[in-house]
Amino acid sequence: MTKRPLVFSLVREQSVFMTAIISLLTFLSVLALGVALSIGTGVLRWNSQWELFATVQVTTPDNVDQTAQIIKSNADKMEQVNKISTEQMHDLMSPWVSGGSVLTDYLPQMWEIQFKTKSDMDTVGTALSKNARFLPHASALQSSTTAGWKMIIMATLILALTLGTIGICISYIARNTAMLHRRELEILNQIGASDEFIAKQMQIIVAKISLIASGFGFVCALPILLLLLSTAHSARIGLMAMMGLSGGGWLTLLMLPLAIVIFSIYITRRTTIKILQAA
């Protein structure tokens, strides 16, 4: 029985393991980055939608005329003004309060205003605050924005963990391969092969595996990400309905598999050189 000579390459089990782990981690990375970018886009859209809107509430009847006068005199700074009628207030409050004419005595006078610029809103808001409650919609919805940023941080953390896991796995496989083929490495060194040459051979092997695996992981993750975005839009609930990916977001997502391949090549070279220099 003839023995097959050892070759300087990954054994089958290592190739299968590396392909599987990089595919899985690329899948998770694409989902994590896609969710982070989608929520970030939603937060920006949410803020831009409401940043020029504000509500004015007057709870003291003596201040109603003064507030109305300020709004009228600053009409040139406003895109639109909507005074909420008593009937509309009844409709808004009816799920929680009932009482007919008694309720009317306690309802505030309210206006919804869309300003032309942020500076206009700040100027008029300062004047209105002396006689009424001035509530910018962006400030009132700050909790939703904060929740969005927290989800972005969590998704980014997951992305960092998956990339770190890729680095650890590749480093382990490169180290294991170098130890497994120590004899071949010594022979290559004796015939004049440089550390750079040997590292390049490992990089070529890992690059081929990473390219196939990251592409497969990306293709599998894309339908899941599109399904998540479609579900969020169908919910039509606040920040979720604003989620999406811009052109730059899709480009960043498409570049992620390539970044994983480059990262894998770098980790392979760094680990192989370190092992060779320590030998």
PDB file of C-alpha atoms in Angstrom:
ATOM      1  CA  MET A   1       0.000   0.000   0.000  1.00  0.00           C
ATOM      2  CA  THR A   2       1.506   3.290  -1.121  1.00  0.00           C
ATOM      3  CA  LYS A   3       1.276   6.363   1.041  1.00  0.00           C
ATOM      4  CA  ARG A   4      -0.030   9.539  -0.506  1.00  0.00           C
ATOM      5  CA  PRO A   5       2.535  12.287  -0.040  1.00  0.00           C
ATOM      6  CA  LEU A   6       1.554  15.187   2.113  1.00  0.00           C
ATOM      7  CA  VAL A   7       0.934  18.430   0.252  1.00  0.00           C
ATOM      8  CA  PHE A   8       1.015  21.919   1.661  1.00  0.00           C
ATOM      9  CA  SER A   9      -2.703  22.596   1.760  1.00  0.00           C
ATOM     10  CA  LEU A  10      -5.660  22.355   4.088  1.00  0.00           C
ATOM     11  CA  VAL A  11      -6.891  18.852   4.711  1.00  0.00           C
ATOM     12  CA  ARG A  12     -10.475  18.117   3.728  1.00  0.00           C
ATOM     13  CA  GLU A  13     -11.870  18.414   7.256  1.00  0.00           C
ATOM     14  CA  GLN A  14     -10.259  21.824   7.711  1.00  0.00           C
ATOM     15  CA  SER A  15     -11.571  23.046   4.351  1.00  0.00           C
ATOM     16  CA  VAL A  16     -15.105  21.919   5.158  1.00  0.00           C
ATOM     17  CA  PHE A  17     -14.961  23.459   8.632  1.00  0.00           C
ATOM     18  CA  MET A  18     -13.593  26.768   7.350  1.00  0.00           C
ATOM     19  CA  THR A  19     -16.173  26.950   4.565  1.00  0.00           C
ATOM     20  CA  ALA A  20     -19.027  26.195   6.960  1.00  0.00           C
ATOM     21  CA  ILE A  21     -17.915  28.585   9.711  1.00  0.00           C
ATOM     22  CA  ILE A  22     -17.192  31.506   7.365  1.00  0.00           C
ATOM     23  CA  SER A  23     -20.526  30.966   5.587  1.00  0.00           C
ATOM     24  CA  LEU A  24     -22.392  30.998   8.892  1.00  0.00           C
ATOM     25  CA  LEU A  25     -20.529  33.990  10.282  1.00  0.00           C
ATOM     26  CA  THR A  26     -20.921  35.926   7.018  1.00  0.00           C
ATOM     27  CA  PHE A  27     -24.645  35.179   7.190  1.00  0.00           C
ATOM     28  CA  LEU A  28     -24.794  36.608  10.729  1.00  0.00           C
ATOM     29  CA  SER A  29     -22.570  39.562   9.808  1.00  0.00           C
ATOM     30  CA  VAL A  30     -24.726  40.555   6.841  1.00  0.00           C
ATOM     31  CA  LEU A  31     -27.883  40.348   8.948  1.00  0.00           C
ATOM     32  CA  ALA A  32     -26.317  42.345  11.794  1.00  0.00           C
ATOM     33  CA  LEU A  33     -24.947  45.048   9.477  1.00  0.00           C
ATOM     34  CA  GLY A  34     -28.173  45.151   7.459  1.00  0.00           C
ATOM     35  CA  VAL A  35     -30.304  45.592  10.586  1.00  0.00           C
ATOM     36  CA  ALA A  36     -27.951  48.267  11.948  1.00  0.00           C
ATOM     37  CA  LEU A  37     -28.015  50.220   8.670  1.00  0.00           C
ATOM     38  CA  SER A  38     -31.791  49.811   8.318  1.00  0.00           C
ATOM     39  CA  ILE A  39     -32.490  51.074  11.834  1.00  0.00           C
ATOM     40  CA  GLY A  40     -30.018  53.920  11.333  1.00  0.00           C
ATOM     41  CA  THR A  41     -31.854  54.938   8.163  1.00  0.00           C
ATOM     42  CA  GLY A  42     -35.142  54.698  10.056  1.00  0.00           C
ATOM     43  CA  VAL A  43     -33.855  56.939  12.856  1.00  0.00           C
ATOM     44  CA  LEU A  44     -32.657  59.566  10.366  1.00  0.00           C
ATOM     45  CA  ARG A  45     -35.953  59.479   8.479  1.00  0.00           C
ATOM     46  CA  TRP A  46     -37.905  59.616  11.733  1.00  0.00           C
ATOM     47  CA  ASN A  47     -35.990  62.659  12.952  1.00  0.00           C
ATOM     48  CA  SER A  48     -36.189  64.484   9.625  1.00  0.00           C
ATOM     49  CA  GLN A  49     -39.937  63.832   9.446  1.00  0.00           C
ATOM     50  CA  TRP A  50     -40.735  65.399  12.806  1.00  0.00           C
ATOM     51  CA  GLU A  51     -37.894  67.837  13.528  1.00  0.00           C
ATOM     52  CA  LEU A  52     -39.878  70.852  12.244  1.00  0.00           C
ATOM     53  CA  PHE A  53     -43.169  69.938  13.946  1.00  0.00           C
ATOM     54  CA  ALA A  54     -44.333  71.123  17.360  1.00  0.00           C
ATOM     55  CA  THR A  55     -47.486  71.174  19.466  1.00  0.00           C
ATOM     56  CA  VAL A  56     -48.610  74.212  21.453  1.00  0.00           C
ATOM     57  CA  GLN A  57     -50.838  73.636  24.498  1.00  0.00           C
ATOM     58  CA  VAL A  58     -52.562  76.417  26.438  1.00  0.00           C
ATOM     59  CA  THR A  59     -54.088  75.309  29.720  1.00  0.00           C
ATOM     60  CA  THR A  60     -54.845  78.797  31.088  1.00  0.00           C
ATOM     61  CA  PRO A  61     -57.773  80.509  29.295  1.00  0.00           C
ATOM     62  CA  ASP A  62     -56.276  83.968  29.896  1.00  0.00           C
ATOM     63  CA  ASN A  63     -53.290  83.064  27.724  1.00  0.00           C
ATOM     64  CA  VAL A  64     -55.215  81.794  24.703  1.00  0.00           C
ATOM     65  CA  ASP A  65     -55.508  85.162  22.958  1.00  0.00           C
ATOM     66  CA  GLN A  66     -51.855  86.054  23.517  1.00  0.00           C
ATOM     67  CA  THR A  67     -50.751  82.683  22.174  1.00  0.00           C
ATOM     68  CA  ALA A  68     -53.007  82.998  19.121  1.00  0.00           C
ATOM     69  CA  GLN A  69     -51.600  86.474  18.471  1.00  0.00           C
ATOM     70  CA  ILE A  70     -47.996  85.209  18.581  1.00  0.00           C
ATOM     71  CA  ILE A  71     -48.844  82.417  16.158  1.00  0.00           C
ATOM     72  CA  LYS A  72     -50.573  84.842  13.802  1.00  0.00           C
ATOM     73  CA  SER A  73     -47.747  87.382  13.862  1.00  0.00           C
ATOM     74  CA  ASN A  74     -45.191  84.677  13.040  1.00  0.00           C
ATOM     75  CA  ALA A  75     -47.180  83.030  10.255  1.00  0.00           C
ATOM     76  CA  ASP A  76     -44.368  83.764   7.776  1.00  0.00           C
ATOM     77  CA  LYS A  77     -42.137  81.348   9.721  1.00  0.00           C
ATOM     78  CA  MET A  78     -44.647  78.506   9.548  1.00  0.00           C
ATOM     79  CA  GLU A  79     -45.370  76.029   6.785  1.00  0.00           C
ATOM     80  CA  GLN A  80     -48.779  75.122   8.192  1.00  0.00           C
ATOM     81  CA  VAL A  81     -50.835  75.689  11.332  1.00  0.00           C
ATOM     82  CA  ASN A  82     -53.621  73.420  12.513  1.00  0.00           C
ATOM     83  CA  LYS A  83     -55.742  74.390  15.481  1.00  0.00           C
ATOM     84  CA  ILE A  84     -57.210  71.268  17.066  1.00  0.00           C
ATOM     85  CA  SER A  85     -60.937  71.650  17.551  1.00  0.00           C
ATOM     86  CA  THR A  86     -62.919  70.600  20.639  1.00  0.00           C
ATOM     87  CA  GLU A  87     -64.445  67.732  18.669  1.00  0.00           C
ATOM     88  CA  GLN A  88     -61.015  66.474  17.712  1.00  0.00           C
ATOM     89  CA  MET A  89     -59.901  66.715  21.332  1.00  0.00           C
ATOM     90  CA  HIS A  90     -62.935  64.693  22.392  1.00  0.00           C
ATOM     91  CA  ASP A  91     -62.008  62.013  19.833  1.00  0.00           C
ATOM     92  CA  LEU A  92     -58.415  61.927  21.058  1.00  0.00           C
ATOM     93  CA  MET A  93     -59.350  61.677  24.725  1.00  0.00           C
ATOM     94  CA  SER A  94     -62.463  59.525  24.502  1.00  0.00           C
ATOM     95  CA  PRO A  95     -60.682  56.167  24.986  1.00  0.00           C
ATOM     96  CA  TRP A  96     -59.462  57.338  28.403  1.00  0.00           C
ATOM     97  CA  VAL A  97     -61.887  60.033  29.585  1.00  0.00           C
ATOM     98  CA  SER A  98     -65.618  60.595  29.288  1.00  0.00           C
ATOM     99  CA  GLY A  99     -67.756  63.323  30.707  1.00  0.00           C
ATOM    100  CA  GLY A 100     -69.299  65.467  27.984  1.00  0.00           C
ATOM    101  CA  SER A 101     -69.385  69.172  28.824  1.00  0.00           C
ATOM    102  CA  VAL A 102     -67.453  68.599  32.069  1.00  0.00           C
ATOM    103  CA  LEU A 103     -64.507  67.312  30.025  1.00  0.00           C
ATOM    104  CA  THR A 104     -64.575  70.389  27.786  1.00  0.00           C
ATOM    105  CA  ASP A 105     -63.800  72.669  30.709  1.00  0.00           C
ATOM    106  CA  TYR A 106     -60.475  70.885  31.281  1.00  0.00           C
ATOM    107  CA  LEU A 107     -59.310  70.485  27.690  1.00  0.00           C
ATOM    108  CA  PRO A 108     -56.378  72.705  26.650  1.00  0.00           C
ATOM    109  CA  GLN A 109     -56.336  74.799  23.504  1.00  0.00           C
ATOM    110  CA  MET A 110     -53.932  73.147  21.090  1.00  0.00           C
ATOM    111  CA  TRP A 111     -52.186  73.965  17.823  1.00  0.00           C
ATOM    112  CA  GLU A 112     -50.034  71.723  15.640  1.00  0.00           C
ATOM    113  CA  ILE A 113     -47.428  73.741  13.753  1.00  0.00           C
ATOM    114  CA  GLN A 114     -44.944  72.875  11.034  1.00  0.00           C
ATOM    115  CA  PHE A 115     -42.134  75.416  10.826  1.00  0.00           C
ATOM    116  CA  LYS A 116     -40.078  76.297   7.771  1.00  0.00           C
ATOM    117  CA  THR A 117     -36.671  76.038   9.459  1.00  0.00           C
ATOM    118  CA  LYS A 118     -35.202  74.891  12.754  1.00  0.00           C
ATOM    119  CA  SER A 119     -34.200  78.450  13.640  1.00  0.00           C
ATOM    120  CA  ASP A 120     -37.797  79.601  13.073  1.00  0.00           C
ATOM    121  CA  MET A 121     -39.039  76.917  15.442  1.00  0.00           C
ATOM    122  CA  ASP A 122     -36.524  77.931  18.116  1.00  0.00           C
ATOM    123  CA  THR A 123     -37.403  81.622  17.819  1.00  0.00           C
ATOM    124  CA  VAL A 124     -41.176  81.190  17.896  1.00  0.00           C
ATOM    125  CA  GLY A 125     -40.929  78.456  20.524  1.00  0.00           C
ATOM    126  CA  THR A 126     -39.135  80.814  22.895  1.00  0.00           C
ATOM    127  CA  ALA A 127     -41.918  83.404  22.490  1.00  0.00           C
ATOM    128  CA  LEU A 128     -44.711  80.855  22.904  1.00  0.00           C
ATOM    129  CA  SER A 129     -43.159  79.241  25.978  1.00  0.00           C
ATOM    130  CA  LYS A 130     -44.014  82.315  28.050  1.00  0.00           C
ATOM    131  CA  ASN A 131     -47.755  81.661  27.716  1.00  0.00           C
ATOM    132  CA  ALA A 132     -48.065  77.993  26.706  1.00  0.00           C
ATOM    133  CA  ARG A 133     -46.391  74.605  26.614  1.00  0.00           C
ATOM    134  CA  PHE A 134     -44.258  74.299  23.511  1.00  0.00           C
ATOM    135  CA  LEU A 135     -43.580  70.634  22.691  1.00  0.00           C
ATOM    136  CA  PRO A 136     -41.324  69.809  19.701  1.00  0.00           C
ATOM    137  CA  HIS A 137     -42.357  66.459  18.252  1.00  0.00           C
ATOM    138  CA  ALA A 138     -38.734  65.330  17.969  1.00  0.00           C
ATOM    139  CA  SER A 139     -38.260  65.796  21.714  1.00  0.00           C
ATOM    140  CA  ALA A 140     -41.515  64.034  22.530  1.00  0.00           C
ATOM    141  CA  LEU A 141     -40.456  61.062  20.393  1.00  0.00           C
ATOM    142  CA  GLN A 142     -36.925  60.976  21.795  1.00  0.00           C
ATOM    143  CA  SER A 143     -37.587  57.633  23.508  1.00  0.00           C
ATOM    144  CA  SER A 144     -38.213  55.958  20.138  1.00  0.00           C
ATOM    145  CA  THR A 145     -35.022  57.457  18.728  1.00  0.00           C
ATOM    146  CA  THR A 146     -33.037  56.333  21.772  1.00  0.00           C
ATOM    147  CA  ALA A 147     -34.414  52.804  21.418  1.00  0.00           C
ATOM    148  CA  GLY A 148     -33.345  52.850  17.763  1.00  0.00           C
ATOM    149  CA  TRP A 149     -29.766  53.821  18.638  1.00  0.00           C
ATOM    150  CA  LYS A 150     -29.633  51.097  21.297  1.00  0.00           C
ATOM    151  CA  MET A 151     -30.669  48.503  18.704  1.00  0.00           C
ATOM    152  CA  ILE A 152     -27.961  49.829  16.356  1.00  0.00           C
ATOM    153  CA  ILE A 153     -25.351  49.412  19.109  1.00  0.00           C
ATOM    154  CA  MET A 154     -26.504  45.839  19.767  1.00  0.00           C
ATOM    155  CA  ALA A 155     -26.406  44.943  16.059  1.00  0.00           C
ATOM    156  CA  THR A 156     -22.939  46.498  15.739  1.00  0.00           C
ATOM    157  CA  LEU A 157     -21.752  44.492  18.741  1.00  0.00           C
ATOM    158  CA  ILE A 158     -23.008  41.280  17.124  1.00  0.00           C
ATOM    159  CA  LEU A 159     -21.173  42.246  13.921  1.00  0.00           C
ATOM    160  CA  ALA A 160     -17.945  42.844  15.861  1.00  0.00           C
ATOM    161  CA  LEU A 161     -18.293  39.480  17.643  1.00  0.00           C
ATOM    162  CA  THR A 162     -18.835  37.588  14.382  1.00  0.00           C
ATOM    163  CA  LEU A 163     -15.833  39.243  12.732  1.00  0.00           C
ATOM    164  CA  GLY A 164     -13.756  38.461  15.804  1.00  0.00           C
ATOM    165  CA  THR A 165     -14.876  34.841  15.647  1.00  0.00           C
ATOM    166  CA  ILE A 166     -13.855  34.670  11.989  1.00  0.00           C
ATOM    167  CA  GLY A 167     -10.418  35.961  12.921  1.00  0.00           C
ATOM    168  CA  ILE A 168     -10.032  33.425  15.736  1.00  0.00           C
ATOM    169  CA  CYS A 169     -11.127  30.489  13.556  1.00  0.00           C
ATOM    170  CA  ILE A 170      -8.825  31.429  10.686  1.00  0.00           C
ATOM    171  CA  SER A 171      -5.934  32.015  13.056  1.00  0.00           C
ATOM    172  CA  TYR A 172      -6.488  28.590  14.617  1.00  0.00           C
ATOM    173  CA  ILE A 173      -6.696  26.817  11.251  1.00  0.00           C
ATOM    174  CA  ALA A 174      -3.590  28.578   9.923  1.00  0.00           C
ATOM    175  CA  ARG A 175      -1.668  27.670  13.078  1.00  0.00           C
ATOM    176  CA  ASN A 176      -2.923  24.066  12.970  1.00  0.00           C
ATOM    177  CA  THR A 177      -2.015  23.748   9.291  1.00  0.00           C
ATOM    178  CA  ALA A 178       1.468  25.134   9.874  1.00  0.00           C
ATOM    179  CA  MET A 179       2.043  22.694  12.741  1.00  0.00           C
ATOM    180  CA  LEU A 180       0.639  19.806  10.708  1.00  0.00           C
ATOM    181  CA  HIS A 181       2.983  20.550   7.805  1.00  0.00           C
ATOM    182  CA  ARG A 182       5.990  21.596   9.854  1.00  0.00           C
ATOM    183  CA  ARG A 183       8.193  19.139   7.939  1.00  0.00           C
ATOM    184  CA  GLU A 184       7.173  20.589   4.579  1.00  0.00           C
ATOM    185  CA  LEU A 185       7.786  24.099   5.894  1.00  0.00           C
ATOM    186  CA  GLU A 186      11.284  23.143   7.020  1.00  0.00           C
ATOM    187  CA  ILE A 187      12.056  21.668   3.599  1.00  0.00           C
ATOM    188  CA  LEU A 188      10.768  24.804   1.886  1.00  0.00           C
ATOM    189  CA  ASN A 189      12.954  26.932   4.119  1.00  0.00           C
ATOM    190  CA  GLN A 190      15.997  24.749   3.387  1.00  0.00           C
ATOM    191  CA  ILE A 191      15.591  25.124  -0.364  1.00  0.00           C
ATOM    192  CA  GLY A 192      15.429  28.893   0.008  1.00  0.00           C
ATOM    193  CA  ALA A 193      11.699  29.654   0.199  1.00  0.00           C
ATOM    194  CA  SER A 194      11.074  32.841   2.155  1.00  0.00           C
ATOM    195  CA  ASP A 195       8.489  33.294   4.873  1.00  0.00           C
ATOM    196  CA  GLU A 196       6.603  35.621   2.550  1.00  0.00           C
ATOM    197  CA  PHE A 197       6.393  32.937  -0.129  1.00  0.00           C
ATOM    198  CA  ILE A 198       5.048  30.340   2.295  1.00  0.00           C
ATOM    199  CA  ALA A 199       2.552  32.803   3.768  1.00  0.00           C
ATOM    200  CA  LYS A 200       1.378  33.655   0.258  1.00  0.00           C
ATOM    201  CA  GLN A 201       0.574  29.996  -0.421  1.00  0.00           C
ATOM    202  CA  MET A 202      -1.582  29.898   2.699  1.00  0.00           C
ATOM    203  CA  GLN A 203      -3.244  33.174   1.722  1.00  0.00           C
ATOM    204  CA  ILE A 204      -4.219  31.806  -1.683  1.00  0.00           C
ATOM    205  CA  ILE A 205      -5.818  28.739  -0.109  1.00  0.00           C
ATOM    206  CA  VAL A 206      -7.741  30.748   2.487  1.00  0.00           C
ATOM    207  CA  ALA A 207      -8.755  33.395  -0.078  1.00  0.00           C
ATOM    208  CA  LYS A 208     -10.418  30.789  -2.305  1.00  0.00           C
ATOM    209  CA  ILE A 209     -12.318  29.247   0.594  1.00  0.00           C
ATOM    210  CA  SER A 210     -13.323  32.636   2.053  1.00  0.00           C
ATOM    211  CA  LEU A 211     -14.531  33.929  -1.297  1.00  0.00           C
ATOM    212  CA  ILE A 212     -16.837  30.960  -1.846  1.00  0.00           C
ATOM    213  CA  ALA A 213     -18.019  30.836   1.780  1.00  0.00           C
ATOM    214  CA  SER A 214     -18.678  34.575   2.157  1.00  0.00           C
ATOM    215  CA  GLY A 215     -20.562  34.647  -1.135  1.00  0.00           C
ATOM    216  CA  PHE A 216     -22.736  31.745  -0.030  1.00  0.00           C
ATOM    217  CA  GLY A 217     -23.403  33.366   3.359  1.00  0.00           C
ATOM    218  CA  PHE A 218     -24.344  36.652   1.707  1.00  0.00           C
ATOM    219  CA  VAL A 219     -26.762  35.005  -0.727  1.00  0.00           C
ATOM    220  CA  CYS A 220     -28.462  33.149   2.144  1.00  0.00           C
ATOM    221  CA  ALA A 221     -28.710  36.264   4.340  1.00  0.00           C
ATOM    222  CA  LEU A 222     -30.148  38.571   1.675  1.00  0.00           C
ATOM    223  CA  PRO A 223     -33.670  37.040   1.498  1.00  0.00           C
ATOM    224  CA  ILE A 224     -33.902  36.996   5.308  1.00  0.00           C
ATOM    225  CA  LEU A 225     -32.946  40.673   5.481  1.00  0.00           C
ATOM    226  CA  LEU A 226     -35.469  41.603   2.793  1.00  0.00           C
ATOM    227  CA  LEU A 227     -38.141  39.644   4.672  1.00  0.00           C
ATOM    228  CA  LEU A 228     -37.326  41.538   7.898  1.00  0.00           C
ATOM    229  CA  LEU A 229     -37.612  44.892   6.122  1.00  0.00           C
ATOM    230  CA  SER A 230     -40.866  43.861   4.462  1.00  0.00           C
ATOM    231  CA  THR A 231     -42.309  42.776   7.817  1.00  0.00           C
ATOM    232  CA  ALA A 232     -41.247  46.058   9.441  1.00  0.00           C
ATOM    233  CA  HIS A 233     -42.899  48.093   6.673  1.00  0.00           C
ATOM    234  CA  SER A 234     -46.071  46.013   6.877  1.00  0.00           C
ATOM    235  CA  ALA A 235     -46.325  46.713  10.610  1.00  0.00           C
ATOM    236  CA  ARG A 236     -46.734  50.454   9.877  1.00  0.00           C
ATOM    237  CA  ILE A 237     -45.702  51.270  13.442  1.00  0.00           C
ATOM    238  CA  GLY A 238     -43.604  54.347  14.096  1.00  0.00           C
ATOM    239  CA  LEU A 239     -39.871  53.817  13.679  1.00  0.00           C
ATOM    240  CA  MET A 240     -40.278  50.322  12.213  1.00  0.00           C
ATOM    241  CA  ALA A 241     -42.131  51.702   9.206  1.00  0.00           C
ATOM    242  CA  MET A 242     -39.193  54.037   8.503  1.00  0.00           C
ATOM    243  CA  MET A 243     -36.589  51.256   8.324  1.00  0.00           C
ATOM    244  CA  GLY A 244     -34.852  50.738   5.013  1.00  0.00           C
ATOM    245  CA  LEU A 245     -31.573  50.699   3.121  1.00  0.00           C
ATOM    246  CA  SER A 246     -30.352  53.583   1.005  1.00  0.00           C
ATOM    247  CA  GLY A 247     -28.047  53.210  -1.996  1.00  0.00           C
ATOM    248  CA  GLY A 248     -25.035  53.736   0.247  1.00  0.00           C
ATOM    249  CA  GLY A 249     -26.391  51.138   2.678  1.00  0.00           C
ATOM    250  CA  TRP A 250     -26.713  48.510  -0.048  1.00  0.00           C
ATOM    251  CA  LEU A 251     -23.196  49.313  -1.281  1.00  0.00           C
ATOM    252  CA  THR A 252     -21.825  48.914   2.251  1.00  0.00           C
ATOM    253  CA  LEU A 253     -23.665  45.616   2.590  1.00  0.00           C
ATOM    254  CA  LEU A 254     -22.288  44.365  -0.725  1.00  0.00           C
ATOM    255  CA  MET A 255     -18.758  45.296   0.352  1.00  0.00           C
ATOM    256  CA  LEU A 256     -19.004  43.281   3.585  1.00  0.00           C
ATOM    257  CA  PRO A 257     -18.251  39.833   2.024  1.00  0.00           C
ATOM    258  CA  LEU A 258     -15.250  41.346   0.255  1.00  0.00           C
ATOM    259  CA  ALA A 259     -14.103  42.892   3.532  1.00  0.00           C
ATOM    260  CA  ILE A 260     -14.390  39.478   5.207  1.00  0.00           C
ATOM    261  CA  VAL A 261     -12.220  37.906   2.482  1.00  0.00           C
ATOM    262  CA  ILE A 262      -9.578  40.638   2.875  1.00  0.00           C
ATOM    263  CA  PHE A 263      -9.726  40.264   6.653  1.00  0.00           C
ATOM    264  CA  SER A 264      -9.276  36.490   6.331  1.00  0.00           C
ATOM    265  CA  ILE A 265      -6.242  36.937   4.087  1.00  0.00           C
ATOM    266  CA  TYR A 266      -4.702  39.409   6.532  1.00  0.00           C
ATOM    267  CA  ILE A 267      -5.242  37.144   9.546  1.00  0.00           C
ATOM    268  CA  THR A 268      -3.779  34.196   7.624  1.00  0.00           C
ATOM    269  CA  ARG A 269      -0.637  36.092   6.667  1.00  0.00           C
ATOM    270  CA  ARG A 270      -0.162  37.530  10.152  1.00  0.00           C
ATOM    271  CA  THR A 271      -0.580  34.140  11.857  1.00  0.00           C
ATOM    272  CA  THR A 272       1.593  32.230   9.369  1.00  0.00           C
ATOM    273  CA  ILE A 273       4.448  34.747   9.547  1.00  0.00           C
ATOM    274  CA  LYS A 274       4.359  34.687  13.333  1.00  0.00           C
ATOM    275  CA  ILE A 275       4.552  30.865  13.386  1.00  0.00           C
ATOM    276  CA  LEU A 276       7.374  30.763  10.853  1.00  0.00           C
ATOM    277  CA  GLN A 277       9.409  33.322  12.723  1.00  0.00           C
ATOM    278  CA  ALA A 278       8.926  31.450  15.992  1.00  0.00           C
ATOM    279  CA  ALA A 279       9.992  28.115  14.471  1.00  0.00           C
TER     280      ALA A 279
END
